[in-house]
Coordinates of C-alpha atoms and ligand atoms in Angstrom, one line a residue:
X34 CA 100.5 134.8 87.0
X35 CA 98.2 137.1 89.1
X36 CA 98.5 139.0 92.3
X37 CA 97.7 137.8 95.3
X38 CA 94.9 141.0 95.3
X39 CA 92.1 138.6 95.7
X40 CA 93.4 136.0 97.9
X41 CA 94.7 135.8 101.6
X42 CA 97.4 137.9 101.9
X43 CA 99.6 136.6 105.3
X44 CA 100.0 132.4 104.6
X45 CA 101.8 130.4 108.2
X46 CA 103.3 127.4 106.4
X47 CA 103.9 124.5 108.7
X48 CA 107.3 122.7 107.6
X49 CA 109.9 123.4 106.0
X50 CA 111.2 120.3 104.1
X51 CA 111.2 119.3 101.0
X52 CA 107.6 120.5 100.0
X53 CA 107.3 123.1 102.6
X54 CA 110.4 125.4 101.7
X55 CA 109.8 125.7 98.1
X56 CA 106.1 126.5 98.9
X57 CA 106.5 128.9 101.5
X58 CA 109.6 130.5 99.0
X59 CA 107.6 130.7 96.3
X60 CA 104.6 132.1 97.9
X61 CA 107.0 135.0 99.3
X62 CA 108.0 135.5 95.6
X63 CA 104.5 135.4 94.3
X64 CA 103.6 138.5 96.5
X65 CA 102.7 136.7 99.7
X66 CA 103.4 137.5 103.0
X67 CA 104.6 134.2 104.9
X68 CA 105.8 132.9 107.9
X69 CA 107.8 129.3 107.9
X70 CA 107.2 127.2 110.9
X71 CA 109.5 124.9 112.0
X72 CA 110.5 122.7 114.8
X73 CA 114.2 122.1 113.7
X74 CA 115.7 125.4 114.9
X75 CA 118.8 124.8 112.5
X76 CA 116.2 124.5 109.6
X77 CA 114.7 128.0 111.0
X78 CA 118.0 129.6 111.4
X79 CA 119.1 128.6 108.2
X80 CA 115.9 129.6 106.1
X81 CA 116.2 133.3 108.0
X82 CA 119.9 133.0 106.7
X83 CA 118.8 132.9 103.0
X84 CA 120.3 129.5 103.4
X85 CA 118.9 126.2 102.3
X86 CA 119.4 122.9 104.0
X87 CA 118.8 120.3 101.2
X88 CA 120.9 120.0 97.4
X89 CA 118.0 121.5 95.1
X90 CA 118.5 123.5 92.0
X91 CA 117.5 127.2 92.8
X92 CA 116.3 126.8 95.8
X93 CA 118.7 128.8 97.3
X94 CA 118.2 131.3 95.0
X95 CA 114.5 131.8 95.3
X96 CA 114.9 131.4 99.1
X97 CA 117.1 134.5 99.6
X98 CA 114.6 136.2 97.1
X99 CA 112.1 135.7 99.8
X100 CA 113.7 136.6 102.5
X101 CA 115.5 139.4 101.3
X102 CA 112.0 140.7 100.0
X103 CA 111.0 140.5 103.3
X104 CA 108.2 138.7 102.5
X105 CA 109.5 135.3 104.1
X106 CA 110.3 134.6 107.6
X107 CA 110.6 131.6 109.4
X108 CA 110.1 130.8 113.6
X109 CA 109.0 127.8 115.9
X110 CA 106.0 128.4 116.0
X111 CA 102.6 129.7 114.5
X112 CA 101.4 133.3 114.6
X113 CA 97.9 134.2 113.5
X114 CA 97.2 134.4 109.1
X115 CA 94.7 134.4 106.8
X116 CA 95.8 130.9 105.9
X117 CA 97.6 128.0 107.3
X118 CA 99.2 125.3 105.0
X119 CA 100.9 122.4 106.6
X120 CA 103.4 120.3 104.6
X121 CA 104.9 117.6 107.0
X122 CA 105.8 114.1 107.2
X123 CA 103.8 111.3 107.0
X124 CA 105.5 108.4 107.1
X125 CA 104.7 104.4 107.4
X126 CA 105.0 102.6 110.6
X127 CA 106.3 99.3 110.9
X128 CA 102.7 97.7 110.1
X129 CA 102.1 99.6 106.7
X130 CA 99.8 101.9 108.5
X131 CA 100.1 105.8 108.1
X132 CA 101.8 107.5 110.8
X133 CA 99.5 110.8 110.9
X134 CA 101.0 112.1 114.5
X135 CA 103.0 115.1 112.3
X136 CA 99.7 116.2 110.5
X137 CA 97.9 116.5 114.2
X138 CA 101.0 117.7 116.0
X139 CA 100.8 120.2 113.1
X140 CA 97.1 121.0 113.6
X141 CA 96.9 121.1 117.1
X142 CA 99.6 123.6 116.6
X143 CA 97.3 126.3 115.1
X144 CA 94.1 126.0 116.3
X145 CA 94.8 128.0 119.4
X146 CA 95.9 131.1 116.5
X147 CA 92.5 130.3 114.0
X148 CA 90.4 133.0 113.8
X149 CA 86.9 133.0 111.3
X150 CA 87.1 133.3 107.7
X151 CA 90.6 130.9 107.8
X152 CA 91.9 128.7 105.3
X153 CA 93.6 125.4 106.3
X154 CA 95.3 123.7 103.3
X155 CA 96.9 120.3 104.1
X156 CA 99.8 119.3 101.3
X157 CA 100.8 116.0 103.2
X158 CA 99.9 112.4 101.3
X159 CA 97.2 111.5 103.7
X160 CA 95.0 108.0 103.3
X161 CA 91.3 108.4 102.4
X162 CA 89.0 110.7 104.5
X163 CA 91.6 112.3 106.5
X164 CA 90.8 115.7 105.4
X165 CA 87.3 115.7 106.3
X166 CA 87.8 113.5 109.0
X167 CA 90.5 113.9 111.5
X168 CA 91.9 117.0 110.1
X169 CA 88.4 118.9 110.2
X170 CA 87.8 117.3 113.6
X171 CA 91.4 119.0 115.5
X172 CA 90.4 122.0 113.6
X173 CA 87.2 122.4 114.8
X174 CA 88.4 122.3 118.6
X175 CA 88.7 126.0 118.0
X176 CA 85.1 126.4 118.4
X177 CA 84.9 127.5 114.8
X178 CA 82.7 125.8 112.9
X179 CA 84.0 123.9 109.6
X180 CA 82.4 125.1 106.5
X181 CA 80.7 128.4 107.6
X182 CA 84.0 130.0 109.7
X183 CA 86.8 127.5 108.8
X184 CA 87.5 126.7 105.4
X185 CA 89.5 123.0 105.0
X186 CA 91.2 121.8 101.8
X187 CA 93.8 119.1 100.5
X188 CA 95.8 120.3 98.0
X189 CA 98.3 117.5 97.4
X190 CA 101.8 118.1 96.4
X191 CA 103.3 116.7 93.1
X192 CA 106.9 118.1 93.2
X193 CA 109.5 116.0 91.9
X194 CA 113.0 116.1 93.9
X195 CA 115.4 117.1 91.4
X196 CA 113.3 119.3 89.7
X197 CA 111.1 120.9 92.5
X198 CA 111.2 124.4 91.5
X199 CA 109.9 123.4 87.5
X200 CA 107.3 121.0 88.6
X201 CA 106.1 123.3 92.0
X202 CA 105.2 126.2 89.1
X203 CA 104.6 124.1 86.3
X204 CA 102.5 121.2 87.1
X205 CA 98.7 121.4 87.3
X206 CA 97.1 121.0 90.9
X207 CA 94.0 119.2 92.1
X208 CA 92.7 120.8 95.1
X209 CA 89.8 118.9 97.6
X210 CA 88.1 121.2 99.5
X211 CA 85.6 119.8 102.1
X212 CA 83.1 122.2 100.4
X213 CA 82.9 124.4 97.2
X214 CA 83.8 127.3 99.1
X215 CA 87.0 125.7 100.7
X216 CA 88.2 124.8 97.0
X217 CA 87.6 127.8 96.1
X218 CA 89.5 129.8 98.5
X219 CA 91.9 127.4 98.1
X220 CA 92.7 127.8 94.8
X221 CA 93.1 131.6 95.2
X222 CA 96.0 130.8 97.0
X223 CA 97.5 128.4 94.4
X224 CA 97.0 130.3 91.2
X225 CA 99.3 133.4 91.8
X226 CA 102.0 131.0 92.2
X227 CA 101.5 128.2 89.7
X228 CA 101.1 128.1 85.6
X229 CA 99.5 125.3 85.8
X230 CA 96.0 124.3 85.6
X231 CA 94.0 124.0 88.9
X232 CA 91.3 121.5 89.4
X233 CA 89.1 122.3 92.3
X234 CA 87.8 118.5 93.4
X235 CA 86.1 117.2 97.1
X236 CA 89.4 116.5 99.7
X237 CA 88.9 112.5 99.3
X238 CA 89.0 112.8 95.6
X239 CA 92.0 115.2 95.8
X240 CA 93.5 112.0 98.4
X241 CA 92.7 109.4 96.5
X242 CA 94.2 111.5 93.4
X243 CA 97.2 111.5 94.7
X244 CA 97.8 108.0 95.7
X245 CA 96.6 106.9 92.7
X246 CA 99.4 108.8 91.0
X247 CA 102.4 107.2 93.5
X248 CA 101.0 103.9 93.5
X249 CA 100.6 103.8 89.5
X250 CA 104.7 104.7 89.3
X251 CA 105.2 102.4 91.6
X252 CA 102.7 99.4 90.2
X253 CA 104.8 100.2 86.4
X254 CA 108.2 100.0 88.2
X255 CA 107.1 97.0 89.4
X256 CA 106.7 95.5 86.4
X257 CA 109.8 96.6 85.0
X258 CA 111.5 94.6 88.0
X259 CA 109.4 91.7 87.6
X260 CA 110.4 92.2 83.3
X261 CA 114.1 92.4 84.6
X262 CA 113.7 89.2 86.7
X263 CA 111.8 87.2 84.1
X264 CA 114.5 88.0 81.7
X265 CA 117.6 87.2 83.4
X266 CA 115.7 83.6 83.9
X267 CA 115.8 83.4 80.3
X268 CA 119.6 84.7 79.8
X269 CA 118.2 87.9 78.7
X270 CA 119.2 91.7 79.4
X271 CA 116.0 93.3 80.8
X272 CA 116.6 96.3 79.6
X273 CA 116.6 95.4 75.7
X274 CA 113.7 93.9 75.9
X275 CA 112.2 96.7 77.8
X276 CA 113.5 99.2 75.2
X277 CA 112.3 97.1 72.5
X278 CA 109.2 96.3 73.7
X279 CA 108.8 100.0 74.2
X280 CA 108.8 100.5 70.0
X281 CA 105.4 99.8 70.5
X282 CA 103.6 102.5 69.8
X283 CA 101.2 101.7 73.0
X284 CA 104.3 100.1 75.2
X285 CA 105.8 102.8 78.1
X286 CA 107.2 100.5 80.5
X287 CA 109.4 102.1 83.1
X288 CA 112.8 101.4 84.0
X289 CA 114.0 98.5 86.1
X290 CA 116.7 99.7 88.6
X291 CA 117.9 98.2 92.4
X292 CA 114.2 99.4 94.2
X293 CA 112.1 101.8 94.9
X294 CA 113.3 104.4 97.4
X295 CA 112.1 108.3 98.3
X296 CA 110.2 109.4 100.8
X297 CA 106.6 108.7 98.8
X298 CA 106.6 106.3 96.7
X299 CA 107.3 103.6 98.9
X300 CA 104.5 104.9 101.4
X301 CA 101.9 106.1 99.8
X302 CA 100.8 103.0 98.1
X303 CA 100.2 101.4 101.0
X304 CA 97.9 104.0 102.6
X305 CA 95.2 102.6 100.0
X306 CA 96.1 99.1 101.1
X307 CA 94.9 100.6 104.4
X308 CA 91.9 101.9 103.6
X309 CA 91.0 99.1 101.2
X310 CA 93.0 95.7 101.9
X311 CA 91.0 93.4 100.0
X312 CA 91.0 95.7 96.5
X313 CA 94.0 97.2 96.4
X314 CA 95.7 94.1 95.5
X315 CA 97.9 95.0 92.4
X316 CA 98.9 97.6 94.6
X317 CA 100.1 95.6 97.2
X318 CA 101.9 93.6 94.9
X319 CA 103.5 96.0 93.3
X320 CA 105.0 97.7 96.7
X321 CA 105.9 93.9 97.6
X322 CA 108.0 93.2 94.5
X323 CA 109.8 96.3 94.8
X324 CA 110.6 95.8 98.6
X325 CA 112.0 92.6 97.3
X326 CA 114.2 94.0 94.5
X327 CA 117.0 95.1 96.9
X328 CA 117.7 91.4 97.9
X329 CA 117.3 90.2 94.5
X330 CA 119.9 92.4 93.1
X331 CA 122.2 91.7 96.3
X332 CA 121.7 87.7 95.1
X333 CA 123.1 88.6 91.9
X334 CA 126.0 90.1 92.9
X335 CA 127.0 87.7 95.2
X336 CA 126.5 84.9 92.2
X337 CA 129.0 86.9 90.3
X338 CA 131.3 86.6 93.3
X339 CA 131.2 83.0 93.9
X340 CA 134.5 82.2 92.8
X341 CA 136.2 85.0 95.3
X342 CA 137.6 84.4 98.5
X343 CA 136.4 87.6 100.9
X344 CA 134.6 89.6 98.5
X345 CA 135.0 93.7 98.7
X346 CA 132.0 95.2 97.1
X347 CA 132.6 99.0 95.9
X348 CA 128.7 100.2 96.1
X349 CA 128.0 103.6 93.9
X350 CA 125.1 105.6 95.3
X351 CA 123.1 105.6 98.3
X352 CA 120.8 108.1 97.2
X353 CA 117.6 106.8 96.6
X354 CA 117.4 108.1 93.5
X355 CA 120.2 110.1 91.0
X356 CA 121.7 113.7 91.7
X357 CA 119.7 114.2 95.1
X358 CA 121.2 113.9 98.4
X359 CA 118.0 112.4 99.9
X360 CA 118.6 108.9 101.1
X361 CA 115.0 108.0 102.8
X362 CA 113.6 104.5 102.2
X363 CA 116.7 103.9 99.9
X364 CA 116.9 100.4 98.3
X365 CA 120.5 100.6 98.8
X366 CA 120.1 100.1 102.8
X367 CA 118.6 96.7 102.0
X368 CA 121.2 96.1 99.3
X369 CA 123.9 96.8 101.7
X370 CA 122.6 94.8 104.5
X371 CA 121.8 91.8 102.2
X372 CA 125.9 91.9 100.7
X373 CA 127.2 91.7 104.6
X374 CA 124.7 89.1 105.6
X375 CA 125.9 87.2 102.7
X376 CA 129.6 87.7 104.1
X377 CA 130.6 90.3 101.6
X378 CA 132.7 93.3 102.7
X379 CA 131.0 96.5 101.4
X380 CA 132.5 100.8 101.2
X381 CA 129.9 103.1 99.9
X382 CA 130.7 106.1 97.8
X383 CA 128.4 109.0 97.3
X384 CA 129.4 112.7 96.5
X385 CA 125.7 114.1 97.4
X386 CA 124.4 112.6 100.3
X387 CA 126.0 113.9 103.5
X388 CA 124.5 111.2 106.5
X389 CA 123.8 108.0 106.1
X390 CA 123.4 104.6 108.4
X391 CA 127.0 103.1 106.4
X392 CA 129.9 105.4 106.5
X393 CA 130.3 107.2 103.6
X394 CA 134.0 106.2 101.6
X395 CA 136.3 108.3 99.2
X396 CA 135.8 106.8 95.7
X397 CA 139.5 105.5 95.6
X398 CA 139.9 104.0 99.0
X399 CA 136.7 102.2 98.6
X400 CA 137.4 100.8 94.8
X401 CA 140.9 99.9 96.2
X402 CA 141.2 95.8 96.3
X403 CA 137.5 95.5 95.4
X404 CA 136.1 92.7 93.6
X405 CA 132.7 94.2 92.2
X406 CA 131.7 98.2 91.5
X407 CA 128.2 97.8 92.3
X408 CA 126.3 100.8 90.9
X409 CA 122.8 101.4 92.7
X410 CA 122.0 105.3 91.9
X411 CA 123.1 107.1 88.5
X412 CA 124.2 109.9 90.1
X413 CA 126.1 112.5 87.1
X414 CA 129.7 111.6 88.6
X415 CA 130.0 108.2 87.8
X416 CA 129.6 108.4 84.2
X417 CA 133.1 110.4 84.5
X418 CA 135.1 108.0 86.0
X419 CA 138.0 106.6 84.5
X420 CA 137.1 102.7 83.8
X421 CA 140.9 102.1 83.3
X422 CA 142.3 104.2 86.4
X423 CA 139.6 102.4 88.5
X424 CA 140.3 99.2 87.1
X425 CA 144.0 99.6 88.2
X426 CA 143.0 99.7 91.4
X427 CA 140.6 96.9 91.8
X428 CA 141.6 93.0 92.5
X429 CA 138.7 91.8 90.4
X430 CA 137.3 93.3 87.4
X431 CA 134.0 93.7 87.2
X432 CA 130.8 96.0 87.8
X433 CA 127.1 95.6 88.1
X434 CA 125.3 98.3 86.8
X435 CA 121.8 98.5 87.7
X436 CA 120.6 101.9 86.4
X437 CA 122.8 101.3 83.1
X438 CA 124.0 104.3 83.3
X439 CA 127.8 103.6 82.4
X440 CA 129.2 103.5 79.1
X441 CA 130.0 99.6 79.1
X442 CA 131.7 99.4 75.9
X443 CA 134.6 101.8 77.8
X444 CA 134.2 99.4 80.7
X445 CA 134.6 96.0 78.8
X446 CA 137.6 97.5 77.0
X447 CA 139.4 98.6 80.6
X448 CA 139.1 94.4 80.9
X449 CA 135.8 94.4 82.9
X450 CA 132.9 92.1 83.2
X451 CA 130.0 94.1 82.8
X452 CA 126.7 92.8 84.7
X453 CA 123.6 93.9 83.9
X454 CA 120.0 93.5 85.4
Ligands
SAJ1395 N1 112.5 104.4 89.9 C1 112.8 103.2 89.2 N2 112.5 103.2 87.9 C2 111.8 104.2 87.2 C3 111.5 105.4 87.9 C4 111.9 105.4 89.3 O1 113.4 102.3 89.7 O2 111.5 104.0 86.0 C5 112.9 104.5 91.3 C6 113.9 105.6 91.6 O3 115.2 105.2 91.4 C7 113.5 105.9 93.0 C8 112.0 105.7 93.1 O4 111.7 104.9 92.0 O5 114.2 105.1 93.9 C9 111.1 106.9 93.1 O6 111.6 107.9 92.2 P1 110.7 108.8 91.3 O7 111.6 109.7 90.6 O8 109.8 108.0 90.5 O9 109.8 109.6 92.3 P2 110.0 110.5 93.6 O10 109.8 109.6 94.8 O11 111.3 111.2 93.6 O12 108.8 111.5 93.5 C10 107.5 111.0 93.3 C11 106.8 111.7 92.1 N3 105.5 111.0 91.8 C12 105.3 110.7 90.5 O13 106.0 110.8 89.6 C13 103.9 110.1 90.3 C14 106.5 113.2 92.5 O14 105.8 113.8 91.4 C15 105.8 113.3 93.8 O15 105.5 114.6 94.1 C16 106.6 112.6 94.9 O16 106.8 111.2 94.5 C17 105.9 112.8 96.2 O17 106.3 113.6 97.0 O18 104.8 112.2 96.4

C-alpha cells in the first residue's frame, strides 16, 4: 500500500452505514484526512465515540484507530475537501423502481462546498446512466463544469457483510469515471487503501458491473430454490442432489436456503429490469422465484403440522443472512407472516439482531410447547444447542432446517423429525 502523497488528501464521506463507515475508517487509516457525514446524529455521536453501531468484525477496532489518529471525524453535514464520496441508500420502491432521493439528497448536499479540481465518487448501486446522468447533472448546479473542473466517478462497492473489513481491502475494484481523468483521480484515492487490483472503466460500465454481479448471485440462488423445489416433488433432498451434482468438475450451484434477503441483492437486480424490461428476463425470474421462496417454505411447514391442533412454530433467525444483525429485506418477514396467515402461532429467536417488526423471544420460552423449530438463518449459536434439552421442552418433535446447518443425526436421536428442503 502507498501514501496518499499523490492523491487528495481531505476526503467528506457522505454516510455512514454499512459501506460508508468502513470506507471513511479505513481511509483515516490509510493516511487520509476524513470527515463522516451523517444525518443520524446517534450514528455521528457514536462514530466520534470510537463506537460503532452495527455487529462487524474489527470495525470497532479500526474505527477508534481513526479517530484516535485524528484523522476521522464525523458531523451533519459537509465541509469543503478535495473529494466527496457518497455511500447511501438506494432502496426499491413498491414498483421495482430505484428510489434515488438519498443519492440527490446526498448531492445536493455538497454542491454548495464544491470547489474546482474536485472529485465526486458515488459507491451506491445505482441503475444504468445515473452517474453521468443525474448525478453529473446536480453536480454541475455548482456552476462547475463536469469534466474540465469537476471530476465524477462510480466506484461501486463489493463488501460482503460479515466479512467487510477483508473484502473492503482485499477485493479488486472497478471504477467508472465519466472521463479518463475522473477514473483516474479516482483511483488514486482507492489504491492507498486497497490490495486489490483496480480497474479504471466508463461509470455505466462500472454500473452495469455491479448489477451484473448481484443479479448473477441472485439468478444461481434461484436455481438452487427452483433445484430444491423440483426435488422435494420427486421425494428428494435438494441438497444431495445439489452436492452431488456439484462433483462435476464444471457444476457450482449455490445453496438453496428460505430466500433471498440483505439490503442488495434483492434490489439491485431489478434496477436492470428497469432499465431493460424486455431483456432482462432471467433476471426478473430469478428475483421472482426467490420472492416466492418465503411462502414456499412457510407451505411446508405448515404440511408437516397438519395433524396439530394450534401449531406453535419456534422460528430460528431473522437475520437475513447468518452471524450479522442486519435484518433488511429478510425472507423471514414473509416466512413469518405466511405461518400466522396460515393460523400458526409463531416466537422468533435471534441473539444478533436487536429490532425487528416481530418481537424478539428468549430461546427457551419460545421453544416451550412448540410443535416445529423452524430454522431460517445459520447463525453460529444454533449449532450449540442441546437437541435433547430442547426437545424436553417442546410438545411436538420436530424441526425444519432450511440452511442445514444442524447436525441432524444428534437431532433424530433426541426423537425428532428432521425436515429438510
Ligand atoms: N443466499 C442463499 N444461498 C446462497 C447464498 C446466499 O440463499 O448460496 C442468501 C443469503 O442467505 C442472503 C442472501 O442470499 O439472504 C444474500 O446473501 P449474500 O451473502 O449472497 O450477499 P450479501 O447481500 O450479504 O452481499 C452481496 C455480495 N454480492 C455478491 O456476492 C455478488 C457483496 O459482495 C456485495 O457487496 C453486497 O451484496 C452489496 O452490498 O451489493
Amino acid at each position: 500500500m502507498s501514501g496518499p502523497e499523490e492523491a487528495a488528501k481531505e476526503i467528506c464521506v457522505l454516510g455512514l452505514g454499512y459501506v460508508g463507515l468502513p470506507t471513511a475508517a479505513m481511509l483515516a487509516v490509510s493516511g487520509f484526512s476524513v470527515t463522516g457525514v451523517d444525518l443520524r446524529a446517534d450514528v455521528v455521536d457514536a462514530v466520534n465515540a470510537g463506537d460503532v453501531p452495527i455487529e462487524e468484525v474489527g470495525l470497532k477496532t479500526v474505527v477508534q484507530a481513526a479517530v484516535n489518529s485524528g484523522n476521522l471525524r464525523a458531523q451533519a453535514s459537509p465541509e469543503e475537501a478535495d473529494a466527496f464520496i457518497i455511500a447511501v441508500p438506494t432502496p426499491i420502491r413498491e414498483d421495482h423502481t430505484a428510489d434515488l432521493s438519498y443519492v440527490e439528497q446526498a448531492a445536493r448536499s455538497i454542491v454548495p462546498h464544491l470547489r474546482k479540481g474536485n472529485l465526486v465518487v458515488l459507491e451506491s448501486t445505482v441503475p444504468p446512466g445515473t452517474t453521468d446522468g443525474l448525478l453529473t447533472d446536480i453536480l454541475a448546479e455548482s456552476g462547475l463544469v463536469p469534466k474540465e473542473e469537476l471530476f465524477i466517478a462510480h466506484c461501486p462497492e463489493r463488501i460482503l457483510p460479515g466479512r467487510i473489513l477483508t473484502e473492503l481491502v482485499q477485493n479488486d475494484r472497478v471504477i467508472g469515471g465519466i472521463d479518463e481523468e475522473s477514473a483516474r483521480r479516482a483511483a488514486e484515492i482507492y489504491r492507498p487503501m486497497v490490495e486489490g487490483e483496480v480497474f479504471p472503466t466508463t461509470a455505466v460500465v462500472a454500473e452495469l458491473a455491479k448489477l451484473v454481479e448481484n443479479a448473477s448471485r441472485d439468478v444461481g440462488i434461484a436455481f438452487a430454490n427452483e433445484v430444491a423445489r423440483i426435488s422435494r416433488k420427486h421425494g428428494a433432498d435438494g441438497r444431495e442432489v445439489i452436492a452431488l451434482a456439484n462433483r462435476h468438475p464444471r457444476v457450482h450451484i449455490l445453496d438453496p436456503g428460505a430466500g433471498v434477503g440483505g439490503h442488495c441483492i434483492p434490489v439491485d437486480p431489478w434496477f436492470l429490469v428497469e432499465g431493460a424490461p424486455d431483456l432482462a428476463r432471467v433476471v426478473r425470474t430469478a428475483r421472482e422465484t426467490n420472492d416466492a421462496q418465503p411462502l414456499w417454505v412457510a407451505e411446508r411447514t405448515m404440511r408437516e403440522l397438519d395433524a396439530v391442533e394450534d401449531p406453535k412454530i419456534s422460528v430460528w433467525g431473522v437475520a437475513y443472512k447468518g452471524n450479522v444483525d442486519d435484518a433488511r429485506e429478510t425472507p423471514a418477514l414473509a416466512v413469518l407472516k405466511a405461518l400466522e396467515a396460515k393460523g400458526a402461532r409463531v416466537s422468533a429467536v435471534d441473539f444478533h439482531v436487536k429490532r425487528f417488526a416481530y418481537q424478539i423471544d428468549d430461546l427457551e420460552a419460545s421453544v416451550t410447547d412448540a410443535d416445529c423449530v423452524l430454522l431460517l438463518t445459520d447463525h453460529r449459536e444454533f449449532c450449540f444447542f442441546e437437541p435433547a434439552a430442547i426437545g424436553e421442552r417442546m410438545r411436538t418433535r420436530i424441526v425444519f432446517d432450511t440452511r442445514s446447518c444442524l447436525a441432524h443425526e444428534r437431532w433424530e436421536a433426541a426423537g425428532f423429525k428432521v425436515v429438510t428442503l
